[in-house]
Short mmCIF file of C-alpha atoms and ligand atoms in Angstrom, two decimals:
data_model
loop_
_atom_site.label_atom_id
_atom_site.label_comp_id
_atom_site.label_asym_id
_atom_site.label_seq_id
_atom_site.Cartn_x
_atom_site.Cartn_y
_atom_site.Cartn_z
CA UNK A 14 11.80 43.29 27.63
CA UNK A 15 14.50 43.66 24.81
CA UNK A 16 14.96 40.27 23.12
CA UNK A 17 19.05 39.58 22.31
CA UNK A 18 19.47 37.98 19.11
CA UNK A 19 22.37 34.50 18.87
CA UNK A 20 23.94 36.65 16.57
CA UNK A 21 24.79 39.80 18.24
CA UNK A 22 26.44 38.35 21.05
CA UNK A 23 29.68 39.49 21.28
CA UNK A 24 32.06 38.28 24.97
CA UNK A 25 31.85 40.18 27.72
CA UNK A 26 28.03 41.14 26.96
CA UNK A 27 25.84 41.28 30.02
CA UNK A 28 22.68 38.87 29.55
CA UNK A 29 19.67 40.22 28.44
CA UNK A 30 17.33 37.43 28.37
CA UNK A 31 17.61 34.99 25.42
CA UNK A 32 14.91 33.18 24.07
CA UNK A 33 16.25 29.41 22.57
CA UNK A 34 15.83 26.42 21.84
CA UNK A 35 18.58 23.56 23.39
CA UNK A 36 19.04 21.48 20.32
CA UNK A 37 21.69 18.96 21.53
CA UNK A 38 23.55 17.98 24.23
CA UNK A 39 27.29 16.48 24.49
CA UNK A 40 30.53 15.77 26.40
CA UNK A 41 33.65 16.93 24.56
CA UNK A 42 36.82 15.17 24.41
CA UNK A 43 38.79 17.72 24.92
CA UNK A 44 37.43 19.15 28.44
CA UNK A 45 36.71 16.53 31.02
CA UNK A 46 35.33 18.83 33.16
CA UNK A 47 32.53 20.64 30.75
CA UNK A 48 29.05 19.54 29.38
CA UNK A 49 27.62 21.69 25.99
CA UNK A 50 24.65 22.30 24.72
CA UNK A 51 23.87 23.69 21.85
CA UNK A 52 21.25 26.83 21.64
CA UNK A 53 19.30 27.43 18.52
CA UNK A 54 17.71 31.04 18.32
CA UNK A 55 13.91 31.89 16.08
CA UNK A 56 16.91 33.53 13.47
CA UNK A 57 18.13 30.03 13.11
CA UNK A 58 21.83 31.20 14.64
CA UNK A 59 23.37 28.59 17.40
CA UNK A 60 25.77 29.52 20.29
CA UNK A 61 27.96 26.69 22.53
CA UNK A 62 26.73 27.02 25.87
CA UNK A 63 28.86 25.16 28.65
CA UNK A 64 28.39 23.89 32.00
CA UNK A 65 30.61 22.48 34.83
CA UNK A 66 30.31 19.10 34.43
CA UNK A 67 30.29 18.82 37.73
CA UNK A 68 27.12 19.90 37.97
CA UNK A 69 25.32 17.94 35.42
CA UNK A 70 22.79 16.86 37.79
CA UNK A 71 21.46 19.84 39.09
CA UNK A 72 21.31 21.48 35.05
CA UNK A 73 19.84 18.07 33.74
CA UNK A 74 16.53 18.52 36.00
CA UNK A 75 16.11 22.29 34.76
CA UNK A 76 17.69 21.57 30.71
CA UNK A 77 15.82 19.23 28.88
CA UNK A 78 16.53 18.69 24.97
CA UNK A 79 14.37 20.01 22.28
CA UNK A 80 12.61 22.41 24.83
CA UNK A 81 12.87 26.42 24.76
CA UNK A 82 13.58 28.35 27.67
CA UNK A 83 13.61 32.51 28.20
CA UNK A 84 17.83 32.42 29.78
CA UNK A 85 18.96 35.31 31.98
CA UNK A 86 22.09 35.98 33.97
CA UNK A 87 24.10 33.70 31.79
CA UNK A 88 27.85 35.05 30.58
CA UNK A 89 29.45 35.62 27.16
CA UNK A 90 32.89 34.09 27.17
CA UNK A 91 35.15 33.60 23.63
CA UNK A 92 34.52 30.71 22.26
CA UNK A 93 36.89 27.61 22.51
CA UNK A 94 39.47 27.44 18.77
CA UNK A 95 39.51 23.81 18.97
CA UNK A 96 36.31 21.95 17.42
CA UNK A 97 33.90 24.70 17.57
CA UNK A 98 30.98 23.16 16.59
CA UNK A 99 29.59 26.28 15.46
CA UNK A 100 31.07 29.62 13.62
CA UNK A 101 30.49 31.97 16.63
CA UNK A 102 32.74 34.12 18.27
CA UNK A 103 31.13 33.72 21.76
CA UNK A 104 29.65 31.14 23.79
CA UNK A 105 27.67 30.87 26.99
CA UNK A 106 28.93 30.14 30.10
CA UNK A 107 26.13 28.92 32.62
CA UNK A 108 25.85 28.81 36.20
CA UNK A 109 23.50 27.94 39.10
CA UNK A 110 22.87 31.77 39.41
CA UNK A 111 21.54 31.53 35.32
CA UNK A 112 17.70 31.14 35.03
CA UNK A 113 15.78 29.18 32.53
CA UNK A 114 11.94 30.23 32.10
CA UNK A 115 10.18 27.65 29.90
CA UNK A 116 8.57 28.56 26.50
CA UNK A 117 5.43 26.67 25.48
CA UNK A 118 4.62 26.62 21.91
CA UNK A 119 7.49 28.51 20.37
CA UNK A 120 8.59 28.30 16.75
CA UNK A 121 12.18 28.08 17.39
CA UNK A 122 13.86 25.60 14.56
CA UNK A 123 14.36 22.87 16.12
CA UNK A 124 17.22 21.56 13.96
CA UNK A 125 20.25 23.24 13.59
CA UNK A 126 22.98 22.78 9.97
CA UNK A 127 25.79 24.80 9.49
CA UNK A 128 26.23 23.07 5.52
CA UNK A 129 29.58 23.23 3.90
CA UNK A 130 31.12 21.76 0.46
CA UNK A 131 33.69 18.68 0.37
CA UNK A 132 35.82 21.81 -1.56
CA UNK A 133 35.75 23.23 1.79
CA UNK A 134 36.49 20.62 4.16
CA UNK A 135 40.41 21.01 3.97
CA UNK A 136 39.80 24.50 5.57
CA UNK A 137 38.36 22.79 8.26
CA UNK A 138 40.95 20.65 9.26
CA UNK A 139 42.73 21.46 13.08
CA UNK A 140 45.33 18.80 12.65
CA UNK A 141 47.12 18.22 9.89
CA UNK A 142 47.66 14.24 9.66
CA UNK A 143 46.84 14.15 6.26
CA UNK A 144 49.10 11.32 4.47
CA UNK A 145 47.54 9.78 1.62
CA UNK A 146 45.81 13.03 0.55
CA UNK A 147 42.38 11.41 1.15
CA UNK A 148 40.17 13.14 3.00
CA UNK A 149 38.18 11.39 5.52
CA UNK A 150 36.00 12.42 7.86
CA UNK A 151 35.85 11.21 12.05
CA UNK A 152 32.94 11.40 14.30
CA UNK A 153 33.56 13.53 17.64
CA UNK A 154 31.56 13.49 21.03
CA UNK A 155 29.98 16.02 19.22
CA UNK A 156 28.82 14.14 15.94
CA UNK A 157 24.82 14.17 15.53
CA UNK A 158 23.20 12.42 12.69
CA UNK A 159 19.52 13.65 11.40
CA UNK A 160 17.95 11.20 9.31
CA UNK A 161 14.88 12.35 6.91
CA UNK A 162 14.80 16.09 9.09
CA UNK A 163 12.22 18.03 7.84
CA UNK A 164 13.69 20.65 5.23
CA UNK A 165 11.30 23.32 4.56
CA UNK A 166 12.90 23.75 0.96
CA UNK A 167 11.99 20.27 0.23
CA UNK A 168 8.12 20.88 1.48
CA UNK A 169 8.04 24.14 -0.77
CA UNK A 170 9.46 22.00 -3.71
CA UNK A 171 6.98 19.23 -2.66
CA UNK A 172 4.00 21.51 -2.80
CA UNK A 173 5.41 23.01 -5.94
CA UNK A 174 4.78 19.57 -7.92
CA UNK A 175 2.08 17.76 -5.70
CA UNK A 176 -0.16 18.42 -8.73
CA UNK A 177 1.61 16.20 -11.01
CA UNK A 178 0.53 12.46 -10.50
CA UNK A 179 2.73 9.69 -8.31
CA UNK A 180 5.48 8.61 -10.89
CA UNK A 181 4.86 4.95 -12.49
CA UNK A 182 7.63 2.88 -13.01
CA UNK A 183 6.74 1.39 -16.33
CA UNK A 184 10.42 0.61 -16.65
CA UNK A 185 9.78 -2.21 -13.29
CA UNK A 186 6.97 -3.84 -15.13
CA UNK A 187 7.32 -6.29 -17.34
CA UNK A 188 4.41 -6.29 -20.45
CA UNK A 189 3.58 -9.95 -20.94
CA UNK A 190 0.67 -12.10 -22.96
CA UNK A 191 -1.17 -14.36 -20.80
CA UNK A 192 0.50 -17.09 -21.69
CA UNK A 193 3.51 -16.02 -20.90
CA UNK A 194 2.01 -15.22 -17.30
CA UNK A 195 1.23 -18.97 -16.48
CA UNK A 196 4.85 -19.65 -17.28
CA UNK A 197 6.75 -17.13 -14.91
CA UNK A 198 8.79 -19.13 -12.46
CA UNK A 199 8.50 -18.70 -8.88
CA UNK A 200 11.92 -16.57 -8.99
CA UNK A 201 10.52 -14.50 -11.36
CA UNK A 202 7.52 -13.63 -9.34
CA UNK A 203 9.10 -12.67 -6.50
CA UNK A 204 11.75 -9.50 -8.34
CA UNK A 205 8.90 -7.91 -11.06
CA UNK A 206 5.36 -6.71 -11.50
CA UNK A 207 3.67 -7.43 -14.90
CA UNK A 208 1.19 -5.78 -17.28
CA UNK A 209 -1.04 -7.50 -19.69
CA UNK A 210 -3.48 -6.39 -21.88
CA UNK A 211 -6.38 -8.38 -21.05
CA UNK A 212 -10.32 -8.29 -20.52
CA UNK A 213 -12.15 -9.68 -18.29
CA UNK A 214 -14.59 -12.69 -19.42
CA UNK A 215 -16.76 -13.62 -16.24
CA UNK A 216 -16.80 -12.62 -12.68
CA UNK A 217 -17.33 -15.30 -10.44
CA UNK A 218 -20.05 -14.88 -7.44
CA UNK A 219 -18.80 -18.31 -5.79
CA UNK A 220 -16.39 -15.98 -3.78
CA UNK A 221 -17.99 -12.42 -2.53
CA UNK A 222 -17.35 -9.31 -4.45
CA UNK A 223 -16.19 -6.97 -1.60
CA UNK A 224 -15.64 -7.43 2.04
CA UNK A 225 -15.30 -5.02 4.77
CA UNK A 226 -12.94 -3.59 7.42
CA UNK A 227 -12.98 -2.45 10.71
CA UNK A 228 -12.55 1.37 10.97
CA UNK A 229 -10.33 1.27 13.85
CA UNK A 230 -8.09 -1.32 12.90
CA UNK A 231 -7.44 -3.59 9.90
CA UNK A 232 -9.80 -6.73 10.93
CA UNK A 233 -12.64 -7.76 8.91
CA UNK A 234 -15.84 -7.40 10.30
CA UNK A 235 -18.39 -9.99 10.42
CA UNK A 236 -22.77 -9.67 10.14
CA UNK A 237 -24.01 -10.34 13.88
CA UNK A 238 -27.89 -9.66 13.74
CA UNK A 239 -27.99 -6.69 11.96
CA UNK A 240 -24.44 -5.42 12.60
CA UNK A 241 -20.79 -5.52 11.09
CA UNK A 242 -18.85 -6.88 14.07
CA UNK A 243 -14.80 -6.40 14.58
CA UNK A 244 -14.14 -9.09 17.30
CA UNK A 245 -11.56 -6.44 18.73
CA UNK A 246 -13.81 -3.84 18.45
CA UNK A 247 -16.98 -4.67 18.72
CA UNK A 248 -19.74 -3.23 16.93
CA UNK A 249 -18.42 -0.66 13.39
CA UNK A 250 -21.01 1.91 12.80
CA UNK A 251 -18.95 2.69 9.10
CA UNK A 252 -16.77 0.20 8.20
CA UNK A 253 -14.36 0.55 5.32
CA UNK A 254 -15.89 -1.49 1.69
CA UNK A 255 -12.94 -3.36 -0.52
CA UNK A 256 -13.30 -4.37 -3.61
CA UNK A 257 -12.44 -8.27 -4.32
CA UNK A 258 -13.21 -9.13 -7.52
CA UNK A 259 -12.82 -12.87 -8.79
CA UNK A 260 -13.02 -13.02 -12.33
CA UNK A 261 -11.85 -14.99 -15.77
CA UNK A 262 -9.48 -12.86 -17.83
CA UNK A 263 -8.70 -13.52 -21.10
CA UNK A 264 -6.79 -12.67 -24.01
CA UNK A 265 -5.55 -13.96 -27.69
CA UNK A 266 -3.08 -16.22 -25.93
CA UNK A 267 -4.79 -17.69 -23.15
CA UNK A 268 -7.05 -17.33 -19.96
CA UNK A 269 -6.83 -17.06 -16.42
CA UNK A 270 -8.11 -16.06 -13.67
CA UNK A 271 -7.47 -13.20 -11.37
CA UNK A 272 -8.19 -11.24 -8.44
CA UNK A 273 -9.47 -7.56 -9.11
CA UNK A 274 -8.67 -5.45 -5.71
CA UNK A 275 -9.77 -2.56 -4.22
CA UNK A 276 -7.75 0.30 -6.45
CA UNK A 277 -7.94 -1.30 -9.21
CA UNK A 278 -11.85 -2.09 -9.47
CA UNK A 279 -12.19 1.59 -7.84
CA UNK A 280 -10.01 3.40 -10.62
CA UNK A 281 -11.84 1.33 -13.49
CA UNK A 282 -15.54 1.33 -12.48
CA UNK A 283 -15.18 5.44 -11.01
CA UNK A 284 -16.85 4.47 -8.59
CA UNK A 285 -16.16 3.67 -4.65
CA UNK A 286 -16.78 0.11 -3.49
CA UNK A 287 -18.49 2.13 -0.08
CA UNK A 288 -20.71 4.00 -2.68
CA UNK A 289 -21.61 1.07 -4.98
CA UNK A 290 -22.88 -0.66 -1.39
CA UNK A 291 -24.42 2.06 0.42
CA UNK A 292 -25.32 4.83 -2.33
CA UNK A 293 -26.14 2.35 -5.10
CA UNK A 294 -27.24 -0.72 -2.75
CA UNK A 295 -25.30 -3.40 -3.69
CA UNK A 296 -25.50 -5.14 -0.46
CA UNK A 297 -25.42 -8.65 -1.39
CA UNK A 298 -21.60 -9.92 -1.41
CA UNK A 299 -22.72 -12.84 -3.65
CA UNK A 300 -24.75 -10.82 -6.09
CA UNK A 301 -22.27 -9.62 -8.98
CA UNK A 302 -23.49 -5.51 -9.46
CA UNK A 303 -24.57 -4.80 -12.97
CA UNK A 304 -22.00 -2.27 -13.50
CA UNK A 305 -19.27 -5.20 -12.65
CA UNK A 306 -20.70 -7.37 -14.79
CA UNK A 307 -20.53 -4.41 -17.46
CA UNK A 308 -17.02 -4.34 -17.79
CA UNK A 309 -16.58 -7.67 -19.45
CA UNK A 310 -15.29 -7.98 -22.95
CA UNK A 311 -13.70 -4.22 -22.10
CA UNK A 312 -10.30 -4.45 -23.35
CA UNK A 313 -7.77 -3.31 -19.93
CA UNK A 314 -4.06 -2.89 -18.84
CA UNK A 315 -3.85 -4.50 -15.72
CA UNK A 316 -0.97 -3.77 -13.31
CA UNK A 317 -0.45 -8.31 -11.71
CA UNK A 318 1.43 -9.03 -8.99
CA UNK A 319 2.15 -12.64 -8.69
CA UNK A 320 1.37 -14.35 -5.26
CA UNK A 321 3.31 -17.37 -4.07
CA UNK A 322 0.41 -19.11 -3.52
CA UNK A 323 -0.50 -18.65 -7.31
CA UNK A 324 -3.23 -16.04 -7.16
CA UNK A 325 -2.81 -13.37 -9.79
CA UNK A 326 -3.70 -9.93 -8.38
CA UNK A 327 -4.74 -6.78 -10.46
CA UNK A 328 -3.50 -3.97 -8.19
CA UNK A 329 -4.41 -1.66 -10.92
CA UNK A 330 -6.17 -1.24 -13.84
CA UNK A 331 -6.74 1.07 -16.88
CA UNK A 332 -9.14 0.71 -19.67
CA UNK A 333 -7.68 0.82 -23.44
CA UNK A 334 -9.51 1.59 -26.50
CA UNK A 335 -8.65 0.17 -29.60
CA UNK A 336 -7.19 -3.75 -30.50
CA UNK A 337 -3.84 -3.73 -31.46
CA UNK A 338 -2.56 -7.27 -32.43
CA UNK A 339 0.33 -7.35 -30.02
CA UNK A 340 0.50 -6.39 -26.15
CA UNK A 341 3.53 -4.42 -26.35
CA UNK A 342 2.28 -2.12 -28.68
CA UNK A 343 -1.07 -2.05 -26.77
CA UNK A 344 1.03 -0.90 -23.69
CA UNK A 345 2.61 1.89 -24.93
CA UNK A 346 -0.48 3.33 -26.69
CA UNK A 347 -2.14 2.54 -23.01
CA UNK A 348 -1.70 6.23 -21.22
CA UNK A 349 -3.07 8.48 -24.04
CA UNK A 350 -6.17 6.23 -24.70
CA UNK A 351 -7.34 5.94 -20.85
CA UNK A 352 -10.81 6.65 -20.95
CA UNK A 353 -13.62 6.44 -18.11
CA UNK A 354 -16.66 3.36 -19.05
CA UNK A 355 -19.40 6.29 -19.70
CA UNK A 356 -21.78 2.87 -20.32
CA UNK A 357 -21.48 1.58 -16.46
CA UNK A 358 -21.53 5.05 -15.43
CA UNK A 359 -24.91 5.75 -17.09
CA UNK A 360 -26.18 2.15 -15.53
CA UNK A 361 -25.13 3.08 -12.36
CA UNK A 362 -26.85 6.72 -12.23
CA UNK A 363 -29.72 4.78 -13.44
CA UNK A 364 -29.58 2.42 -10.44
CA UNK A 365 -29.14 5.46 -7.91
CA UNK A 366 -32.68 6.74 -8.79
CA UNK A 367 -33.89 3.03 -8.53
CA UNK A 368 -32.58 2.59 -5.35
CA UNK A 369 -33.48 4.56 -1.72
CA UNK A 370 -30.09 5.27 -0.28
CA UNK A 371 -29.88 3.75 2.65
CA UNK A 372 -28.01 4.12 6.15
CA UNK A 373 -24.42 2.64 5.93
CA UNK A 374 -24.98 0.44 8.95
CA UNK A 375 -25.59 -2.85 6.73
CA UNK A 376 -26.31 -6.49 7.52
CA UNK A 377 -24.19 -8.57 4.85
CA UNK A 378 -26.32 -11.42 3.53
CA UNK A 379 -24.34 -15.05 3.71
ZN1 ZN B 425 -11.23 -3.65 14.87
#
């Protein structure tokens, strides 16, 4: 059957069925007696369509917002001059003798803008009660407000650029010396992230090098005989490896230590903490990995937030070539000397022929 388009509906039509969506419901002001809807076509045009209010009851058990319906035997009436809410010359007038056919899986927009420029608001106005000369704009029954909708511009311009890496806001980040670390106040702490050039000196196996979470929720799981155990979830078949790294950090000023976590030991070792357990067998928490231990006396920018309990995490980390005398300088040479450690990459490869890969259901030694 012929399908009318929102657009070509002119009064007096007769009603061919209509396939929309109802984007919106509403009372206005001005009618006591009428209920709208508004009725979004697959062209993206919207019609008024208005009921008796009277007989809300019976249309709210067949009309349901956000669904699409096939409408027939519906009537084209002019559309009401006073607060339109859209630029149409007809509108629908539906009765009990109007039938709505639900569609399943339609692509029907399912927002509906009819944009205009602040230049172009004075054209809007109805009533003229403007006094100061001021602009200002009222909500009506009518008024809907989208937050975040999806624009498919902004996905087009998203996937334009998705390429280009997650901006860094160097400007946030404060490039300090060690020393100067130990003496940020708690205020401090709490408004800015830091960088320091630093390397690492020792890495501690008094605390365990990576711990594991549950894959259904965001517990850690424990050994139980030869299993990883969530205590919500029972037994975890894969559970998800993080990286937490204790080490000693050090540089011309002073030393510290610090907490390596999981993106930032993952970004500077290449390597995933589930594939340095499983693929390269690292299963003992307490036993520092050679490639770990390789990355001492390796000159880094590490990205610290400061806890208020006084740990120092490394949320990030990139490795820097080269000693200048100063951090600042250190930190601005830091994105065009990144480099990948080729010598704990080559240990590691090493390792993997060393090692028979194993299942990733692992008992964690204590
Ligand atoms: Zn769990």
């Amino acid at each position: 059957m012929h399908q009318k388009q929102i657009s070509d509906i002119q009064p007096g039509d007769t009603s061919t069925p209509l396939n929309v969506r109802v984007i919106r419901k509403w009372r206005p002001h001005s009618k006591n007696n009428e209920m709208c809807y508004l009725f979004v076509d697959i062209h993206g045009d919207a019609i008024e369509a208005i009921i008796d209010s009277n007989e809300e009851n019976y249309f709210h058990n067949i009309i349901t917002v956000h669904s699409c319906y096939t409408i027939t035997k519906y009537l084209c009436i002019p559309s009401r001059t006073y607060m339109a809410v859209v630029p149409h010359t007809t509108s629908l007038k539906i009765g009990k003798r109007a039938t709505f056919e639900e569609l399943l899986h339609s692509d029907i927009p399912t927002y509906y803008f009819n944009f205009t420029s602040y230049n172009a608001l004075k054209s809007h106005m109805n009533i003229h009660k403007l006094l100061t000369g001021t602009l200002q704009l009222e909500s009506t029954s009518a008024t809907t407000i989208s937050i975040n909708p999806p624009i498919p511009d902004i996905n087009v311009f998203a996937n334009k650029f998705k390429h280009l890496k997650t901006p860094t806001f160097h400007s946030q980040e404060k490039s300090v010396t060690i020393e100067e670390l130990l003496k940020i106040t708690i205020e401090e702490r709490k408004h800015t992230q830091f960088t320091c050039l630093a390397t690492i000196t020792n890495i501690f196996n008094y605390r365990t090098w990576y711990y594991a979470l549950c894959s259904e929720c965001t517990k850690k799981v424990y050994p139980e005989e030869h299993n990883l155990v969530c205590e919500d979830h029972g037994t975890i078949i894969e559970p998800k490896y993080m990286y937490c790294v204790n080490a000693a950090v050090a540089d011309e000023t002073s030393s510290t230590n610090m907490v390596f976590f999981n993106e930032a030991m993952t970004s500077i070792l290449n390597i995933s903490c589930a594939d340095m357990v499983i693929i390269h067998g690292h299963t003992d928490p307490k036993i520092i990995p050679t490639p770990l231990l390789s990355l001492r006396g390796i000159p880094m920018n590490l990205h610290i937030t400061l806890k208020k309990d006084g740990t120092i995490s490394v949320h990030k980390a990139n490795q820097t070539i080269g000693n200048a005398k100063t951090s600042t300088s250190l930190e601005m040479d830091a994105p065009s000397t990144t480099m990948t450690l080729t010598k704990s990459k080559k240990q590691v490869q090493h390792q993997k022929g060393a090692f028979i890969q194993k299942p990733s259901k692992k008992k964690i030694k204590r």
